[in-house]
PDB file of C-alpha atoms in Angstrom:
ATOM      1  CA  MET D 127      63.179 108.769 108.684  1.00  0.00           C
ATOM      2  CA  ARG D 128      63.443 108.831 104.877  1.00  0.00           C
ATOM      3  CA  THR D 129      65.424 112.123 105.085  1.00  0.00           C
ATOM      4  CA  LEU D 130      67.894 110.592 107.546  1.00  0.00           C
ATOM      5  CA  ALA D 131      68.425 107.576 105.285  1.00  0.00           C
ATOM      6  CA  PHE D 132      69.028 109.889 102.306  1.00  0.00           C
ATOM      7  CA  LEU D 133      71.568 111.978 104.259  1.00  0.00           C
ATOM      8  CA  LEU D 134      73.438 108.887 105.446  1.00  0.00           C
ATOM      9  CA  SER D 135      73.632 107.441 101.932  1.00  0.00           C
ATOM     10  CA  ALA D 136      74.793 110.812 100.511  1.00  0.00           C
ATOM     11  CA  CYS D 137      77.551 111.049 103.144  1.00  0.00           C
ATOM     12  CA  ALA D 138      78.635 107.465 102.484  1.00  0.00           C
ATOM     13  CA  PHE D 139      78.795 108.133  98.725  1.00  0.00           C
ATOM     14  CA  ALA D 140      80.930 111.264  99.227  1.00  0.00           C
ATOM     15  CA  ALA D 141      83.308 109.424 101.559  1.00  0.00           C
ATOM     16  CA  CYS D 142      83.782 106.597  99.039  1.00  0.00           C
ATOM     17  CA  ASN D 143      84.720 108.831  96.109  1.00  0.00           C
ATOM     18  CA  PRO D 144      88.111 107.385  95.030  1.00  0.00           C
ATOM     19  CA  TYR D 145      89.093 110.378  92.883  1.00  0.00           C
ATOM     20  CA  ASP D 146      91.369 112.903  94.526  1.00  0.00           C
ATOM     21  CA  PRO D 147      93.102 115.291  92.104  1.00  0.00           C
ATOM     22  CA  ASN D 148      95.543 116.444  94.813  1.00  0.00           C
ATOM     23  CA  LEU D 149      98.604 114.183  94.500  1.00  0.00           C
ATOM     24  CA  GLY D 150     100.401 116.190  97.188  1.00  0.00           C
ATOM     25  CA  GLY D 151     104.025 117.232  97.406  1.00  0.00           C
ATOM     26  CA  ARG D 152     105.649 113.825  97.899  1.00  0.00           C
ATOM     27  CA  PRO D 153     107.682 112.810  94.785  1.00  0.00           C
ATOM     28  CA  PHE D 154     106.695 109.633  92.949  1.00  0.00           C
ATOM     29  CA  LYS D 155     108.232 107.605  90.103  1.00  0.00           C
ATOM     30  CA  CYS D 156     107.982 109.006  86.580  1.00  0.00           C
ATOM     31  CA  GLY D 157     106.082 107.087  83.933  1.00  0.00           C
ATOM     32  CA  THR D 158     107.915 105.326  81.120  1.00  0.00           C
ATOM     33  CA  SER D 159     106.205 107.193  78.249  1.00  0.00           C
ATOM     34  CA  GLU D 160     105.243 110.828  77.640  1.00  0.00           C
ATOM     35  CA  PRO D 161     103.786 112.553  79.478  1.00  0.00           C
ATOM     36  CA  ARG D 162     105.943 111.019  82.217  1.00  0.00           C
ATOM     37  CA  CYS D 163     104.251 113.132  84.942  1.00  0.00           C
ATOM     38  CA  PRO D 164     100.759 114.603  85.397  1.00  0.00           C
ATOM     39  CA  ASP D 165     100.081 118.324  84.957  1.00  0.00           C
ATOM     40  CA  GLY D 166     101.778 120.407  87.640  1.00  0.00           C
ATOM     41  CA  TYR D 167     104.690 117.963  88.070  1.00  0.00           C
ATOM     42  CA  THR D 168     108.127 117.717  86.429  1.00  0.00           C
ATOM     43  CA  CYS D 169     110.161 114.535  85.879  1.00  0.00           C
ATOM     44  CA  VAL D 170     113.540 114.980  87.623  1.00  0.00           C
ATOM     45  CA  GLY D 171     116.465 112.572  87.295  1.00  0.00           C
ATOM     46  CA  THR D 172     117.309 109.814  84.840  1.00  0.00           C
ATOM     47  CA  GLY D 173     116.597 106.139  84.363  1.00  0.00           C
ATOM     48  CA  THR D 174     114.737 104.206  87.024  1.00  0.00           C
ATOM     49  CA  SER D 175     115.557 106.776  89.717  1.00  0.00           C
ATOM     50  CA  ALA D 176     113.601 109.591  87.970  1.00  0.00           C
ATOM     51  CA  VAL D 177     110.743 111.016  90.038  1.00  0.00           C
ATOM     52  CA  CYS D 178     107.879 113.443  89.429  1.00  0.00           C
ATOM     53  CA  GLU D 179     108.213 116.531  91.623  1.00  0.00           C
ATOM     54  CA  LEU D 180     105.575 119.160  92.276  1.00  0.00           C
ATOM     55  CA  ASN D 181     106.207 122.380  90.328  1.00  0.00           C
ATOM     56  CA  GLY D 182     106.775 125.499  92.407  1.00  0.00           C
ATOM     57  CA  THR D 183     106.516 125.444  96.166  1.00  0.00           C
ATOM     58  CA  PRO D 184     105.360 122.321  98.014  1.00  0.00           C
ATOM     59  CA  ASP D 185     101.643 121.999  98.667  1.00  0.00           C
ATOM     60  CA  ALA D 186     100.963 123.538 102.072  1.00  0.00           C
ATOM     61  CA  HIS D 187      97.902 121.304 102.433  1.00  0.00           C
ATOM     62  CA  ALA D 188      99.751 118.069 101.669  1.00  0.00           C
ATOM     63  CA  PRO D 189      99.796 115.657 104.602  1.00  0.00           C
ATOM     64  CA  ALA D 190     103.020 115.460 106.576  1.00  0.00           C
ATOM     65  CA  ILE D 191     105.016 112.360 105.723  1.00  0.00           C
ATOM     66  CA  ASP D 192     106.007 110.311 108.774  1.00  0.00           C
ATOM     67  CA  GLY D 193     105.162 113.316 110.993  1.00  0.00           C
ATOM     68  CA  SER D 194     108.403 115.004 109.924  1.00  0.00           C
ATOM     69  CA  HIS D 195     109.291 118.502 108.798  1.00  0.00           C
ATOM     70  CA  VAL D 196     111.246 116.803 105.976  1.00  0.00           C
ATOM     71  CA  GLN D 197     109.338 115.742 102.886  1.00  0.00           C
ATOM     72  CA  CYS D 198     110.622 112.191 102.642  1.00  0.00           C
ATOM     73  CA  GLY D 199     112.057 110.833  99.396  1.00  0.00           C
ATOM     74  CA  THR D 200     110.598 108.019  97.362  1.00  0.00           C
ATOM     75  CA  ASP D 201     112.602 104.925  98.200  1.00  0.00           C
ATOM     76  CA  THR D 202     109.605 102.844  99.268  1.00  0.00           C
ATOM     77  CA  SER D 203     110.185 100.487  96.318  1.00  0.00           C
ATOM     78  CA  ILE D 204     113.495  99.336  97.868  1.00  0.00           C
ATOM     79  CA  GLU D 205     112.240  99.127 101.462  1.00  0.00           C
ATOM     80  CA  PRO D 206     112.668  97.294 103.701  1.00  0.00           C
ATOM     81  CA  ASN D 207     116.437  97.385 103.312  1.00  0.00           C
ATOM     82  CA  ASP D 208     117.243  97.782 107.001  1.00  0.00           C
ATOM     83  CA  ASP D 209     119.628  94.841 107.360  1.00  0.00           C
ATOM     84  CA  ILE D 210     121.993  92.678 105.317  1.00  0.00           C
ATOM     85  CA  ALA D 211     119.333  90.057 104.607  1.00  0.00           C
ATOM     86  CA  HIS D 212     117.172  92.714 102.933  1.00  0.00           C
ATOM     87  CA  ALA D 213     119.884  95.010 101.557  1.00  0.00           C
ATOM     88  CA  LEU D 214     119.512  96.380  98.047  1.00  0.00           C
ATOM     89  CA  GLN D 215     122.116  94.487  96.013  1.00  0.00           C
ATOM     90  CA  THR D 216     123.650  96.944  93.573  1.00  0.00           C
ATOM     91  CA  PRO D 217     125.306  95.794  90.315  1.00  0.00           C
ATOM     92  CA  VAL D 218     128.628  97.382  91.331  1.00  0.00           C
ATOM     93  CA  ARG D 219     131.545  95.373  90.011  1.00  0.00           C
ATOM     94  CA  ASN D 220     129.409  92.384  88.954  1.00  0.00           C
ATOM     95  CA  GLN D 221     127.988  94.348  86.004  1.00  0.00           C
ATOM     96  CA  GLN D 222     129.230  97.926  86.297  1.00  0.00           C
ATOM     97  CA  ALA D 223     131.748 100.099  88.125  1.00  0.00           C
ATOM     98  CA  ASP D 224     129.452 102.894  89.279  1.00  0.00           C
ATOM     99  CA  TYR D 225     125.893 103.000  90.595  1.00  0.00           C
ATOM    100  CA  THR D 226     123.922 106.051  91.722  1.00  0.00           C
ATOM    101  CA  LEU D 227     120.634 106.141  93.628  1.00  0.00           C
ATOM    102  CA  ALA D 228     118.672 109.380  94.070  1.00  0.00           C
ATOM    103  CA  LYS D 229     115.832 110.578  96.315  1.00  0.00           C
ATOM    104  CA  LEU D 230     116.459 108.069  99.086  1.00  0.00           C
ATOM    105  CA  ALA D 231     115.131 108.715 102.585  1.00  0.00           C
ATOM    106  CA  LEU D 232     115.773 107.921 106.210  1.00  0.00           C
ATOM    107  CA  CYS D 233     112.186 108.211 107.406  1.00  0.00           C
ATOM    108  CA  PRO D 234     111.248 107.625 110.181  1.00  0.00           C
ATOM    109  CA  SER D 235     114.342 108.648 112.095  1.00  0.00           C
ATOM    110  CA  THR D 236     114.936 105.045 113.197  1.00  0.00           C
ATOM    111  CA  ASP D 237     115.250 103.900 109.565  1.00  0.00           C
ATOM    112  CA  VAL D 238     118.522 102.322 108.428  1.00  0.00           C
ATOM    113  CA  ASP D 239     119.349 101.667 104.753  1.00  0.00           C
ATOM    114  CA  MET D 240     121.725  98.953 103.483  1.00  0.00           C
ATOM    115  CA  PHE D 241     123.288  98.578 100.023  1.00  0.00           C
ATOM    116  CA  GLY D 242     125.458  95.670  98.853  1.00  0.00           C
ATOM    117  CA  PHE D 243     128.336  95.740  96.354  1.00  0.00           C
ATOM    118  CA  ASN D 244     131.285  93.529  95.389  1.00  0.00           C
ATOM    119  CA  THR D 245     134.999  93.934  94.950  1.00  0.00           C
ATOM    120  CA  THR D 246     136.495  91.637  92.304  1.00  0.00           C
ATOM    121  CA  SER D 247     140.234  92.103  92.887  1.00  0.00           C
ATOM    122  CA  VAL D 248     142.522  93.200  95.708  1.00  0.00           C
ATOM    123  CA  GLY D 249     143.428  96.894  95.793  1.00  0.00           C
ATOM    124  CA  GLN D 250     140.448  98.254  93.877  1.00  0.00           C
ATOM    125  CA  ASN D 251     139.612 101.906  94.535  1.00  0.00           C
ATOM    126  CA  VAL D 252     136.317 102.118  96.416  1.00  0.00           C
ATOM    127  CA  ARG D 253     134.549 105.459  96.762  1.00  0.00           C
ATOM    128  CA  VAL D 254     131.091 105.785  98.333  1.00  0.00           C
ATOM    129  CA  THR D 255     129.553 109.270  98.385  1.00  0.00           C
ATOM    130  CA  LEU D 256     126.415 110.217 100.267  1.00  0.00           C
ATOM    131  CA  THR D 257     124.990 113.685  99.461  1.00  0.00           C
ATOM    132  CA  TYR D 258     122.338 115.303 101.671  1.00  0.00           C
ATOM    133  CA  ASP D 259     121.067 118.577 103.161  1.00  0.00           C
ATOM    134  CA  PRO D 260     122.958 119.041 106.456  1.00  0.00           C
ATOM    135  CA  GLY D 261     120.394 121.677 107.448  1.00  0.00           C
ATOM    136  CA  ASN D 262     117.936 118.838 108.094  1.00  0.00           C
ATOM    137  CA  GLY D 263     120.348 116.969 110.385  1.00  0.00           C
ATOM    138  CA  ALA D 264     123.419 114.759 110.177  1.00  0.00           C
ATOM    139  CA  LEU D 265     123.590 111.427 108.360  1.00  0.00           C
ATOM    140  CA  ASN D 266     126.110 108.667 109.054  1.00  0.00           C
ATOM    141  CA  MET D 267     127.618 106.053 106.763  1.00  0.00           C
ATOM    142  CA  LYS D 268     129.836 103.041 107.405  1.00  0.00           C
ATOM    143  CA  LEU D 269     131.147 100.033 105.555  1.00  0.00           C
ATOM    144  CA  LEU D 270     130.216  96.551 106.817  1.00  0.00           C
ATOM    145  CA  THR D 271     131.506  93.066 106.034  1.00  0.00           C
ATOM    146  CA  ARG D 272     129.277  90.363 104.576  1.00  0.00           C
ATOM    147  CA  GLN D 273     128.678  89.230 108.197  1.00  0.00           C
ATOM    148  CA  GLY D 274     127.428  92.710 109.151  1.00  0.00           C
ATOM    149  CA  GLN D 275     130.506  93.626 111.186  1.00  0.00           C
ATOM    150  CA  PRO D 276     132.141  97.083 110.918  1.00  0.00           C
ATOM    151  CA  ALA D 277     134.903  96.952 108.268  1.00  0.00           C
ATOM    152  CA  GLY D 278     136.801  99.834 109.894  1.00  0.00           C
ATOM    153  CA  PHE D 279     135.794 102.460 107.336  1.00  0.00           C
ATOM    154  CA  ASP D 280     133.338 105.132 108.464  1.00  0.00           C
ATOM    155  CA  GLY D 281     132.166 107.980 106.272  1.00  0.00           C
ATOM    156  CA  GLN D 282     133.993 111.279 106.656  1.00  0.00           C
ATOM    157  CA  PRO D 283     131.645 114.302 106.612  1.00  0.00           C
ATOM    158  CA  SER D 284     132.552 117.309 104.471  1.00  0.00           C
ATOM    159  CA  GLY D 285     129.932 119.996 103.810  1.00  0.00           C
ATOM    160  CA  ASN D 286     126.883 118.289 102.325  1.00  0.00           C
ATOM    161  CA  THR D 287     128.604 114.929 101.732  1.00  0.00           C
ATOM    162  CA  VAL D 288     129.812 111.933 103.683  1.00  0.00           C
ATOM    163  CA  VAL D 289     132.532 109.950 101.875  1.00  0.00           C
ATOM    164  CA  ILE D 290     134.242 106.587 102.296  1.00  0.00           C
ATOM    165  CA  VAL D 291     137.438 106.101 100.261  1.00  0.00           C
ATOM    166  CA  THR D 292     139.675 103.029 100.462  1.00  0.00           C
ATOM    167  CA  ASN D 293     141.773 100.665  98.348  1.00  0.00           C
ATOM    168  CA  ARG D 294     142.334  98.163 101.179  1.00  0.00           C
ATOM    169  CA  LEU D 295     139.455  95.729 100.679  1.00  0.00           C
ATOM    170  CA  SER D 296     139.766  92.040  99.863  1.00  0.00           C
ATOM    171  CA  VAL D 297     137.708  90.326  97.170  1.00  0.00           C
ATOM    172  CA  ASP D 298     134.310  89.957  98.811  1.00  0.00           C
ATOM    173  CA  GLN D 299     130.794  91.319  99.233  1.00  0.00           C
ATOM    174  CA  TRP D 300     130.499  94.569 101.215  1.00  0.00           C
ATOM    175  CA  TYR D 301     127.649  96.628 102.565  1.00  0.00           C
ATOM    176  CA  VAL D 302     127.122 100.357 102.932  1.00  0.00           C
ATOM    177  CA  GLN D 303     124.992 101.250 105.963  1.00  0.00           C
ATOM    178  CA  VAL D 304     123.321 104.668 106.060  1.00  0.00           C
ATOM    179  CA  SER D 305     121.732 105.945 109.280  1.00  0.00           C
ATOM    180  CA  ALA D 306     120.732 109.237 110.845  1.00  0.00           C
ATOM    181  CA  ALA D 307     121.660 111.020 114.028  1.00  0.00           C
ATOM    182  CA  SER D 308     119.086 110.572 116.804  1.00  0.00           C
ATOM    183  CA  GLY D 309     115.697 112.032 115.866  1.00  0.00           C
ATOM    184  CA  VAL D 310     116.820 113.086 112.362  1.00  0.00           C
ATOM    185  CA  GLU D 311     114.858 112.420 109.172  1.00  0.00           C
ATOM    186  CA  ASN D 312     116.566 113.346 105.929  1.00  0.00           C
ATOM    187  CA  ASN D 313     116.779 112.622 102.205  1.00  0.00           C
ATOM    188  CA  TYR D 314     119.965 111.690 100.391  1.00  0.00           C
ATOM    189  CA  ASP D 315     121.592 110.489  97.178  1.00  0.00           C
ATOM    190  CA  LEU D 316     124.163 107.688  97.162  1.00  0.00           C
ATOM    191  CA  ASP D 317     126.912 106.834  94.675  1.00  0.00           C
ATOM    192  CA  ILE D 318     128.994 103.638  94.906  1.00  0.00           C
ATOM    193  CA  ASN D 319     132.068 103.393  92.691  1.00  0.00           C
ATOM    194  CA  VAL D 320     134.630 100.569  92.485  1.00  0.00           C
ATOM    195  CA  SER D 321     137.469 100.896  89.964  1.00  0.00           C
ATOM    196  CA  PRO D 322     139.266  99.709  87.964  1.00  0.00           C
TER     197      PRO D 322
END
């Protein structure tokens, strides 16, 4: 009986060990001071979008993220941003003309991402560029009004990008909606530019 109690307590102790040196292959945000990433990882990107990526090939023993063959990006800090009420409000035209986000993800495949921006005068040049790996499946992008209705501008695919270009928007708040083709999970970068 004493042996059984010892074995049970030993198993419970091993299961409760919080230290796991394997951080896996999923990227995570870089620290703000050096070293910005732990050993075996490299800080990639700039500013608040910089992430630590595993050096070399991805860890074959890392758990699958969302059950997908795609290693999903690290946009959990901006989720949920699936609708206009929860959209990430970018500083475009209120504070700056251009805003870039990197390592975003549509995972699971039913995920939808929304990003808000403003136009401050009629006839401004709006260019939204989504960059992704088309080998993992197609991504879609469209422009929506502040009410969530299609604005009549859908992204045009070209190679590894989908682009919306227009100078026919009124002064208002607009939303970029990014979605995936049925069953597709993919990572992407997004750039929103409004000039002048």
